[in-house]
Coordinates of C-alpha atoms in Angstrom, one line a residue:
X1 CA -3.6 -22.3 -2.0
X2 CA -5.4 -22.8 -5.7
X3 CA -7.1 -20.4 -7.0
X4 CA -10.1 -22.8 -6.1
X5 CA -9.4 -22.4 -2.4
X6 CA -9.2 -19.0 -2.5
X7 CA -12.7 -18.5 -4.5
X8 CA -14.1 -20.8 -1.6
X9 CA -12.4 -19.2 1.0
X10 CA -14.3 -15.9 0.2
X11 CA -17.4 -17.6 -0.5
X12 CA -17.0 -18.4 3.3
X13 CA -16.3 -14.6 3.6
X14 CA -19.0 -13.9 2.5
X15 CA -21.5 -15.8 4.7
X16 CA -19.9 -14.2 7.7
X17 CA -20.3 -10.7 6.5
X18 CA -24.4 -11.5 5.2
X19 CA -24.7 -12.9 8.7
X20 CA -23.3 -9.6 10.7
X21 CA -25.3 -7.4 8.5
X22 CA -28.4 -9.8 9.0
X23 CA -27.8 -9.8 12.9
X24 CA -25.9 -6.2 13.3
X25 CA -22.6 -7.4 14.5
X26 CA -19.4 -7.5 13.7
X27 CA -15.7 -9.3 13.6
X28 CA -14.5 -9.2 17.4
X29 CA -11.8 -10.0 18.9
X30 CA -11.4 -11.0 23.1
X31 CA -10.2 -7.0 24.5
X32 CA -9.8 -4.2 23.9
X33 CA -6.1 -2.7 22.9
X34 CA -4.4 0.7 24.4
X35 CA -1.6 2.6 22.7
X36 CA 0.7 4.9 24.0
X37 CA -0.2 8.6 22.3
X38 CA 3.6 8.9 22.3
X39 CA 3.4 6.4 19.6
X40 CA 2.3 9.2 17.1
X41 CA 4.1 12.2 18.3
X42 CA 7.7 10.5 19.6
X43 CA 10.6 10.9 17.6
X44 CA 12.5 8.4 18.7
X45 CA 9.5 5.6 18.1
X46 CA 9.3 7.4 14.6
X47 CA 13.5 6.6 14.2
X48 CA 13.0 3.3 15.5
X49 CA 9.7 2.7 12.5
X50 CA 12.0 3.9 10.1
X51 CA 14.9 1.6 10.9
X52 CA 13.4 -1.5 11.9
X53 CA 10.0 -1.3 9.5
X54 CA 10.2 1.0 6.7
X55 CA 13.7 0.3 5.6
X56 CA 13.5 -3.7 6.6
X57 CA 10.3 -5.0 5.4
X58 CA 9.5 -5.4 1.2
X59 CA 7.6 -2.2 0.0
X60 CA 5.3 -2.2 -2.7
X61 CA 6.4 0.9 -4.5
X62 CA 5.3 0.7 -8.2
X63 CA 3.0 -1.5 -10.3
X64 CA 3.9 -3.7 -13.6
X65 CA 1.4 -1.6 -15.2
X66 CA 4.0 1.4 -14.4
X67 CA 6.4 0.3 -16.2
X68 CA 5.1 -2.1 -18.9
X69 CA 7.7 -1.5 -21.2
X70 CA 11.4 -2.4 -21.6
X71 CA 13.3 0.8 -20.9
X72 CA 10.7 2.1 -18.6
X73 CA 11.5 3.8 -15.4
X74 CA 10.3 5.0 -12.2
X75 CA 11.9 7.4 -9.9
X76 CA 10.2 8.4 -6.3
X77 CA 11.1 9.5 -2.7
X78 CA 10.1 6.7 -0.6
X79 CA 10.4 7.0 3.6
X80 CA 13.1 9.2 2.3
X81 CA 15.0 7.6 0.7
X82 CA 15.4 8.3 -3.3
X83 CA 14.3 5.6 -5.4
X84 CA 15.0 4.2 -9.2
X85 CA 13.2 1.4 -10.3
X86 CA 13.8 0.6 -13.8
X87 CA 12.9 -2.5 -16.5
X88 CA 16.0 -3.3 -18.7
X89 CA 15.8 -4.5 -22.0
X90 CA 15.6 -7.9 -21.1
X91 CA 12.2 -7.1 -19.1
X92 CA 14.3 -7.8 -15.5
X93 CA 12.8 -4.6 -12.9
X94 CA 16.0 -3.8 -10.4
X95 CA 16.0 -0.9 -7.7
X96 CA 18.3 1.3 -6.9
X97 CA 19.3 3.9 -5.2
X98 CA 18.9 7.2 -7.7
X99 CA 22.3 8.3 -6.5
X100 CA 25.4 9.2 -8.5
X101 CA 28.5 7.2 -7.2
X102 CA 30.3 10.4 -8.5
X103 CA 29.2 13.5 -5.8
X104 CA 25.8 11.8 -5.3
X105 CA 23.2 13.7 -7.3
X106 CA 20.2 12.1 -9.0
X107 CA 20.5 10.4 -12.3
X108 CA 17.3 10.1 -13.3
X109 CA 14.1 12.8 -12.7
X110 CA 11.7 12.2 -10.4
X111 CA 8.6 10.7 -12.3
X112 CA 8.3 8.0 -14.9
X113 CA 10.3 8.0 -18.1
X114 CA 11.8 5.6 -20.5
X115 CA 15.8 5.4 -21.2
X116 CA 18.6 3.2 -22.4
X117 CA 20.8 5.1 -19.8
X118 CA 20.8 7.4 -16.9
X119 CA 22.9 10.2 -16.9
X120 CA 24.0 12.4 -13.9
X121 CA 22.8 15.6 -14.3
X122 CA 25.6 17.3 -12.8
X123 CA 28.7 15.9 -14.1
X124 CA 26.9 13.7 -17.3
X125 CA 28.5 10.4 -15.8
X126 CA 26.4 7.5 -17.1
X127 CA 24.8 4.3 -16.0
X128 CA 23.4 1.5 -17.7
X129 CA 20.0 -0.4 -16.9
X130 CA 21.8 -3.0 -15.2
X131 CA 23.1 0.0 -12.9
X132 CA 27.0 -0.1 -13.7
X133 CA 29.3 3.1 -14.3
X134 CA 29.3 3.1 -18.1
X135 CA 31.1 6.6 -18.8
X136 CA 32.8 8.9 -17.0
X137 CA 32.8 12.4 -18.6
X138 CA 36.5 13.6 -19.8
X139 CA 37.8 10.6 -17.9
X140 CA 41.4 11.8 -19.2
X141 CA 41.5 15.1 -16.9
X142 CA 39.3 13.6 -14.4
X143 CA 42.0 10.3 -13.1
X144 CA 41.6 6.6 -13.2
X145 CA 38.5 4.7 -11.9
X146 CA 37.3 1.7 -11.3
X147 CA 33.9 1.7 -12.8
X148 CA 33.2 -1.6 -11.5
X149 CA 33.1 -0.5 -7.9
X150 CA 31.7 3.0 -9.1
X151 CA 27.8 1.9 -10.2
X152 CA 24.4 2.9 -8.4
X153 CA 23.8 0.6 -5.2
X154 CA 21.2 -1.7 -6.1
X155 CA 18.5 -2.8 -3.5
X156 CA 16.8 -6.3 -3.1
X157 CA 13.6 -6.1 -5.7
X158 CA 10.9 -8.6 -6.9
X159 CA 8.1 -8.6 -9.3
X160 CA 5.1 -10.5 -8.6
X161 CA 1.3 -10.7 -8.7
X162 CA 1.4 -7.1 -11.1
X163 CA 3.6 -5.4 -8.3
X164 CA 7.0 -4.4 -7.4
X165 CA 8.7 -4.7 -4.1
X166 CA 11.5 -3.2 -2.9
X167 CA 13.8 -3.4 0.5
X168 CA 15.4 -0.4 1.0
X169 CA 17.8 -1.7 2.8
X170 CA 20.9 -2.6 -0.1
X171 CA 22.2 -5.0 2.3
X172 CA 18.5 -6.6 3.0
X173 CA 16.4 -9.5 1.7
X174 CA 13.3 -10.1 0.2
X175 CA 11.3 -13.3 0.7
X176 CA 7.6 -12.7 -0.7
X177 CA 6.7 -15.8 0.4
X178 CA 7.4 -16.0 3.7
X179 CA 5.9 -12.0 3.9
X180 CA 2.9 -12.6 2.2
X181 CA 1.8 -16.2 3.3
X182 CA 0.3 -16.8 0.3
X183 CA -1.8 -13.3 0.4
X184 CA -0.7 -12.1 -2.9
X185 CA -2.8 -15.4 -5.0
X186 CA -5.8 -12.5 -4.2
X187 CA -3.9 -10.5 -6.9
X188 CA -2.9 -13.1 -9.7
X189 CA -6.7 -13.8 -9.3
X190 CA -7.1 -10.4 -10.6
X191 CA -4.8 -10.5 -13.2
X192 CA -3.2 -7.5 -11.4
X193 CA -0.5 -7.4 -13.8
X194 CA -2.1 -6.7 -17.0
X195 CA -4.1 -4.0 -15.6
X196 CA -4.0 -0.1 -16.9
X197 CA -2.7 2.6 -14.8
X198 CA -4.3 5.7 -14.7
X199 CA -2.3 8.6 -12.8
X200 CA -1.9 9.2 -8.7
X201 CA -2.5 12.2 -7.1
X202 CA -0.8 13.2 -4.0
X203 CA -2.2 14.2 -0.3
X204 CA -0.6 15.6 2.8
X205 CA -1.3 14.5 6.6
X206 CA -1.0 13.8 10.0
X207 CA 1.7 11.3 11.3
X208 CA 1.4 8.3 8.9
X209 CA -0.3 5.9 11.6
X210 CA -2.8 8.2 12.3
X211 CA -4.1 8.2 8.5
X212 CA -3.0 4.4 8.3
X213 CA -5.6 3.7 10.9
X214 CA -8.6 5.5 9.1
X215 CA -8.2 2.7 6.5
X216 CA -8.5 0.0 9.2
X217 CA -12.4 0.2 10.4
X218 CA -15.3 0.8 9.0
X219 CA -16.6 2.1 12.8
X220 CA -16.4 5.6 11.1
X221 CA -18.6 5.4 8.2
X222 CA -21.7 6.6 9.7
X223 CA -20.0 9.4 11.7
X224 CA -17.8 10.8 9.3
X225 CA -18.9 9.5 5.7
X226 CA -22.7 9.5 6.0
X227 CA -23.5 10.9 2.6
X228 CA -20.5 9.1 0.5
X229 CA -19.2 5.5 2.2
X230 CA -22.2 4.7 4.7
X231 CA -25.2 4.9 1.8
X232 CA -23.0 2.1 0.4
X233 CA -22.0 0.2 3.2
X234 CA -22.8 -0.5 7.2
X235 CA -20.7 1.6 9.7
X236 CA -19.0 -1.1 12.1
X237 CA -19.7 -4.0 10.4
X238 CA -16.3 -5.8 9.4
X239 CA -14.4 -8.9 8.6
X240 CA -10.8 -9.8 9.3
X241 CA -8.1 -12.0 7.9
X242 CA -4.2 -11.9 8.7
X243 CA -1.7 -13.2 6.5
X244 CA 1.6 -12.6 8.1
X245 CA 1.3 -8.5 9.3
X246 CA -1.0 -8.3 5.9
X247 CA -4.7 -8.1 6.3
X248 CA -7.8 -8.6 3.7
X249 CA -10.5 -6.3 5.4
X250 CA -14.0 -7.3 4.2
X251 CA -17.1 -4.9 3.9
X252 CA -20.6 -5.8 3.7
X253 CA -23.1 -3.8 2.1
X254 CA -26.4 -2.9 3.6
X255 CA -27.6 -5.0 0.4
X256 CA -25.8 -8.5 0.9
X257 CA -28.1 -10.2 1.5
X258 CA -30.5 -9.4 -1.5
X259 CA -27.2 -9.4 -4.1
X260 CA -26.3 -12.7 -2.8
X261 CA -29.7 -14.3 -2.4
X262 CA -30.3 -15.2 -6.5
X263 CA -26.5 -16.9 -7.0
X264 CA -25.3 -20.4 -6.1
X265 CA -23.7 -20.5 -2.6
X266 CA -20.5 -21.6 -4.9
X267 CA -20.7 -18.3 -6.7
X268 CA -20.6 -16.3 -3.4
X269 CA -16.7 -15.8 -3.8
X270 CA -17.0 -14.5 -7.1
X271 CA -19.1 -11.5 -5.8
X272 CA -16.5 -9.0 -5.0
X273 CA -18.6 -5.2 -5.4
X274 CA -22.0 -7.1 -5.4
X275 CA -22.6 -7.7 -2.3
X276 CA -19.5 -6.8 -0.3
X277 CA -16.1 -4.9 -0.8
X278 CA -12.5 -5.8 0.4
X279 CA -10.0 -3.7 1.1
X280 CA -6.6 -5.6 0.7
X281 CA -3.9 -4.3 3.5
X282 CA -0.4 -4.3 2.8
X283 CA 1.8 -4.3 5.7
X284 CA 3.1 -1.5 6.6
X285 CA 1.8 1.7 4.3
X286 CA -0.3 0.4 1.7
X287 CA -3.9 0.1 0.7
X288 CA -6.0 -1.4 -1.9
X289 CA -9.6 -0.9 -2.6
X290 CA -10.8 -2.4 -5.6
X291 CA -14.2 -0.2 -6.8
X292 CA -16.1 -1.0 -10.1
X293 CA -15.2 2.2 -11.6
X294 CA -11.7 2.2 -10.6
X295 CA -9.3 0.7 -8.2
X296 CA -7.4 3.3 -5.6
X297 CA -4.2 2.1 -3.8
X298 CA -2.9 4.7 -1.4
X299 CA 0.6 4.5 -0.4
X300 CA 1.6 6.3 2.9
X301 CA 5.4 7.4 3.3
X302 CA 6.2 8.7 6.9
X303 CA 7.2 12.7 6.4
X304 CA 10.0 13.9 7.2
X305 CA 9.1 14.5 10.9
X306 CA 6.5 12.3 13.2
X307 CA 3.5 14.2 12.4
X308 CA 3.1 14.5 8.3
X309 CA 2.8 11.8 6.1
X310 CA 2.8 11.9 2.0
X311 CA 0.3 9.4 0.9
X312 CA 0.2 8.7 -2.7
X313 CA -3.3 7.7 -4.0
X314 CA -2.9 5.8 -7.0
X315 CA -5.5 4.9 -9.4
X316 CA -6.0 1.6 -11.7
X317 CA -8.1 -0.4 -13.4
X318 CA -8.8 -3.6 -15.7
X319 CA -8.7 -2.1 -19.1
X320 CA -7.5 1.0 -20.8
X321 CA -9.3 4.3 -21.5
X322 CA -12.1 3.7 -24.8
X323 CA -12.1 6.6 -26.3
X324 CA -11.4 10.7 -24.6
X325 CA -15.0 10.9 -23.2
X326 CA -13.9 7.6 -21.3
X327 CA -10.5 9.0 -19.8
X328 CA -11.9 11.9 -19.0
X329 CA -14.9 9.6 -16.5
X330 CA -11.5 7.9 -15.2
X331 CA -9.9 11.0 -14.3
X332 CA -13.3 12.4 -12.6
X333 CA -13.0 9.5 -10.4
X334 CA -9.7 9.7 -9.4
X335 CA -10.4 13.5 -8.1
X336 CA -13.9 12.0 -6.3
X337 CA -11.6 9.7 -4.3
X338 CA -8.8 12.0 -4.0
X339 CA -11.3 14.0 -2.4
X340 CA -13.5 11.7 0.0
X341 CA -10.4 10.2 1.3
X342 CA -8.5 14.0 1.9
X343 CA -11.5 16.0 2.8
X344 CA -13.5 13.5 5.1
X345 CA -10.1 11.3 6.5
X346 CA -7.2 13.4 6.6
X347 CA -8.3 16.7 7.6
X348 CA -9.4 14.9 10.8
X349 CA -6.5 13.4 11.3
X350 CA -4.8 16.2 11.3
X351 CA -6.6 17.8 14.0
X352 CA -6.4 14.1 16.1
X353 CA -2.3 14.7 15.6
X354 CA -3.1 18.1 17.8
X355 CA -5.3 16.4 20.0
X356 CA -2.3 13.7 20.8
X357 CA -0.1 16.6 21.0
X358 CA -1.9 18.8 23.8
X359 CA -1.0 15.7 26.4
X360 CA -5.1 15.4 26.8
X361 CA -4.5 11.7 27.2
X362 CA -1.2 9.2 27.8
X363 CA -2.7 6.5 25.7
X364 CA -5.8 5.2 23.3
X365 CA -7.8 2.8 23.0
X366 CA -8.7 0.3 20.2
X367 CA -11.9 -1.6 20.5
X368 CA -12.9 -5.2 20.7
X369 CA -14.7 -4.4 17.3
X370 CA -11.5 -2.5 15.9
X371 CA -9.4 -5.7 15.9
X372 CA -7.5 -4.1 12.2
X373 CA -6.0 -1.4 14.5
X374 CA -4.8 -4.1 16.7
X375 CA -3.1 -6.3 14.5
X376 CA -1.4 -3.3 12.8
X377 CA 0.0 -1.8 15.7
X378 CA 0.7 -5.5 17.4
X379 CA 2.8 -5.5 14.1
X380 CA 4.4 -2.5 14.3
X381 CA 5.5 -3.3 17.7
X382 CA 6.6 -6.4 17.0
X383 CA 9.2 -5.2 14.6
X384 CA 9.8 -1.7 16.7
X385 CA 11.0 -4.5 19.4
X386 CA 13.6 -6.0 17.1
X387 CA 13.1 -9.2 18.9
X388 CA 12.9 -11.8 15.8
X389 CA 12.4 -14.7 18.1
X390 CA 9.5 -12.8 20.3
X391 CA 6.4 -14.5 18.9
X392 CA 4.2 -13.1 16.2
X393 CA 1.1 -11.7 16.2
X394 CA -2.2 -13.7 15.3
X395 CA -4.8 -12.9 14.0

């Protein structure tokens, strides 16, 4: 699709949302949906989602902005596994494993960094960017090796649209393509890849589902954001697309129709935060809202047991800092939404992860209206199954 397409395509977007605002409705779908409670509090369904989704499907894990520069490196923990991401002189991005092939400590420090080389903390053996075994330490006491057969396992990894993906499967495959169905065009429009990071912070919850599904409706807003989301924007008033398990989730605001009225109908695509908001869905863990003042994209990472999840909230946006004043508005920001989404999302989730665990109920129930949490967990399921030739959810 051209960039053309896609400006029309949310022009129609658009339209649809003005019209549920005008005549207080909303995107439905034909029933409603029931899940099993187990599916939040099992840990065999939480081994079988860490299998067969989080180490099978391409993760976004870092941004181009992360590591603009040759050299650059990112390290991370991600569904437990520990992660090096890396741009080599050549401005190539691989992934790897951050494991030395010598007694399997880290080689590089959890954060960002820059390096020519990575060197093993432990014994000082050292890799190159391209991930081969470069030196080992007193290799005369130490015995022959073959360093060929000795470097850091790489993963499958692809740059595109401003973000890296990774499989953390080494023996995996990546096909964007095929994943994305043509999804990620929304991000070359917005020249994702020449935007300015800003920092992350980090925030604890309930199983990662349970948060995962607070991003999927806007049923909430009046409820449990009545001073801070619902001023803004209508509670259960939303619009769905799927593009293979990934969804663009659109928002109205109460003002649509007045912000849209004085533009061409052409123009209506172009209108993104006047008139209506998208948040962009990632299949499985990750979640983009684009805001004037800054852009948050939480990742959510399963913890290390079925009820906590890490969610990383990262923070971007289309230019760098102006001047001190400027970076310190940014960084004001980031804590405001750091603190809406902890305060007024995952603190209730934490007591719904109790709730599921008391046995009050065997299953729950997703509305007609709710049709996100649907075609998440229809996705989920799908993959849980392991069936490739079972047929795929639609949106």
């Amino acid at each position: 699709m051209t960039q053309q397409a896609r400006k029309e395509q949310l022009g129609n977007v658009a339209e649809i949302m003005r019209d549920y605002v005008e005549h207080k409705t909303t995107h439905q779908t034909q029933t409603t949906m029931t899940v099993p409670t187990a599916s939040y509090t099992s840990q065999e369904q939480f081994d079988r989602e860490m299998d067969r989704v989080f180490k099978k499907v391409p993760l976004m894990l870092a941004f181009t902005a992360e590591l603009p520069n040759p050299g650059d490196f990112k390290a991370m923990d991600a569904a437990g596994m520990p992660v090096l991401i890396n741009r080599d002189k050549h401005g190539a991005v691989r992934a790897f494993l951050n494991v030395c092939a010598h007694r399997g400590a880290p080689v590089a420090p959890e954060g960002h960094g820059n390096c020519p080389v990575f060197v093993c903390k432990y014994h000082g053996w050292s890799y190159g960017q391209d991930g081969r075994l470069r030196a080992v330490s007193e290799q005369r006491t130490f015995g022959d090796i073959d360093k060929a057969q000795r470097g850091l396992r790489q993963m499958p990894c692809e740059e595109r649209a401003g973000m890296i993906f990774v499989c953390l499967d080494p023996a995996g495959s990546i096909d964007l393509d095929d994943y994305f169905q043509g999804y990620l065009g929304d991000f070359e429009d917005l020249d994702f890849a020449n935007w300015h990071y800003v920092g992350s912070r980090t925030i604890h919850g309930a199983n990662w589902k349970i948060a995962f599904d607070g991003y999927l409706e806007g049923y909430h807003f009046s409820s449990l954001h009545p001073e801070t989301i619902h001023p803004r924007t209508p509670s259960n008033c939303m619009h769905y697309e799927g593009f293979g398990p990934n969804m663009r989730i659109g928002f109205p605001q109460h003002e649509i129709s007045n912000l849209l009225k004085d533009h061409p109908r052409e123009e209506w695509g172009t209108r993104e935060n006047h008139g209506y908001d998208f948040v962009r869905i990632l299949f499985p863990n990750v979640s983009i809202f684009v805001a004037p003042e800054i852009t948050q994209v939480a990742q959510l990472f399963p913890g290390p047991t079925p009820d906590s999840n890490r969610t990383v909230l990262n923070y971007l946006r289309r230019d760098p800092p102006r001047d001190e004043e400027d970076a310190k508005r940014l960084e004001g920001f980031c804590d405001f939404f750091r603190n809406v989404t902890y305060e007024e999302d995952y603190l209730i989730g934490m007591e719904i992860q109790k709730g599921l665990e008391s046995g009050a109920h065997e299953t729950l129930v997703f509305g007609k209206n709710e049709r996100g949490n649907q075609y998440f967990h229809e996705w989920v399921n799908w993959y849980v199954a392991g069936d490739e030739n079972a047929p795929k959810p639609e949106m």
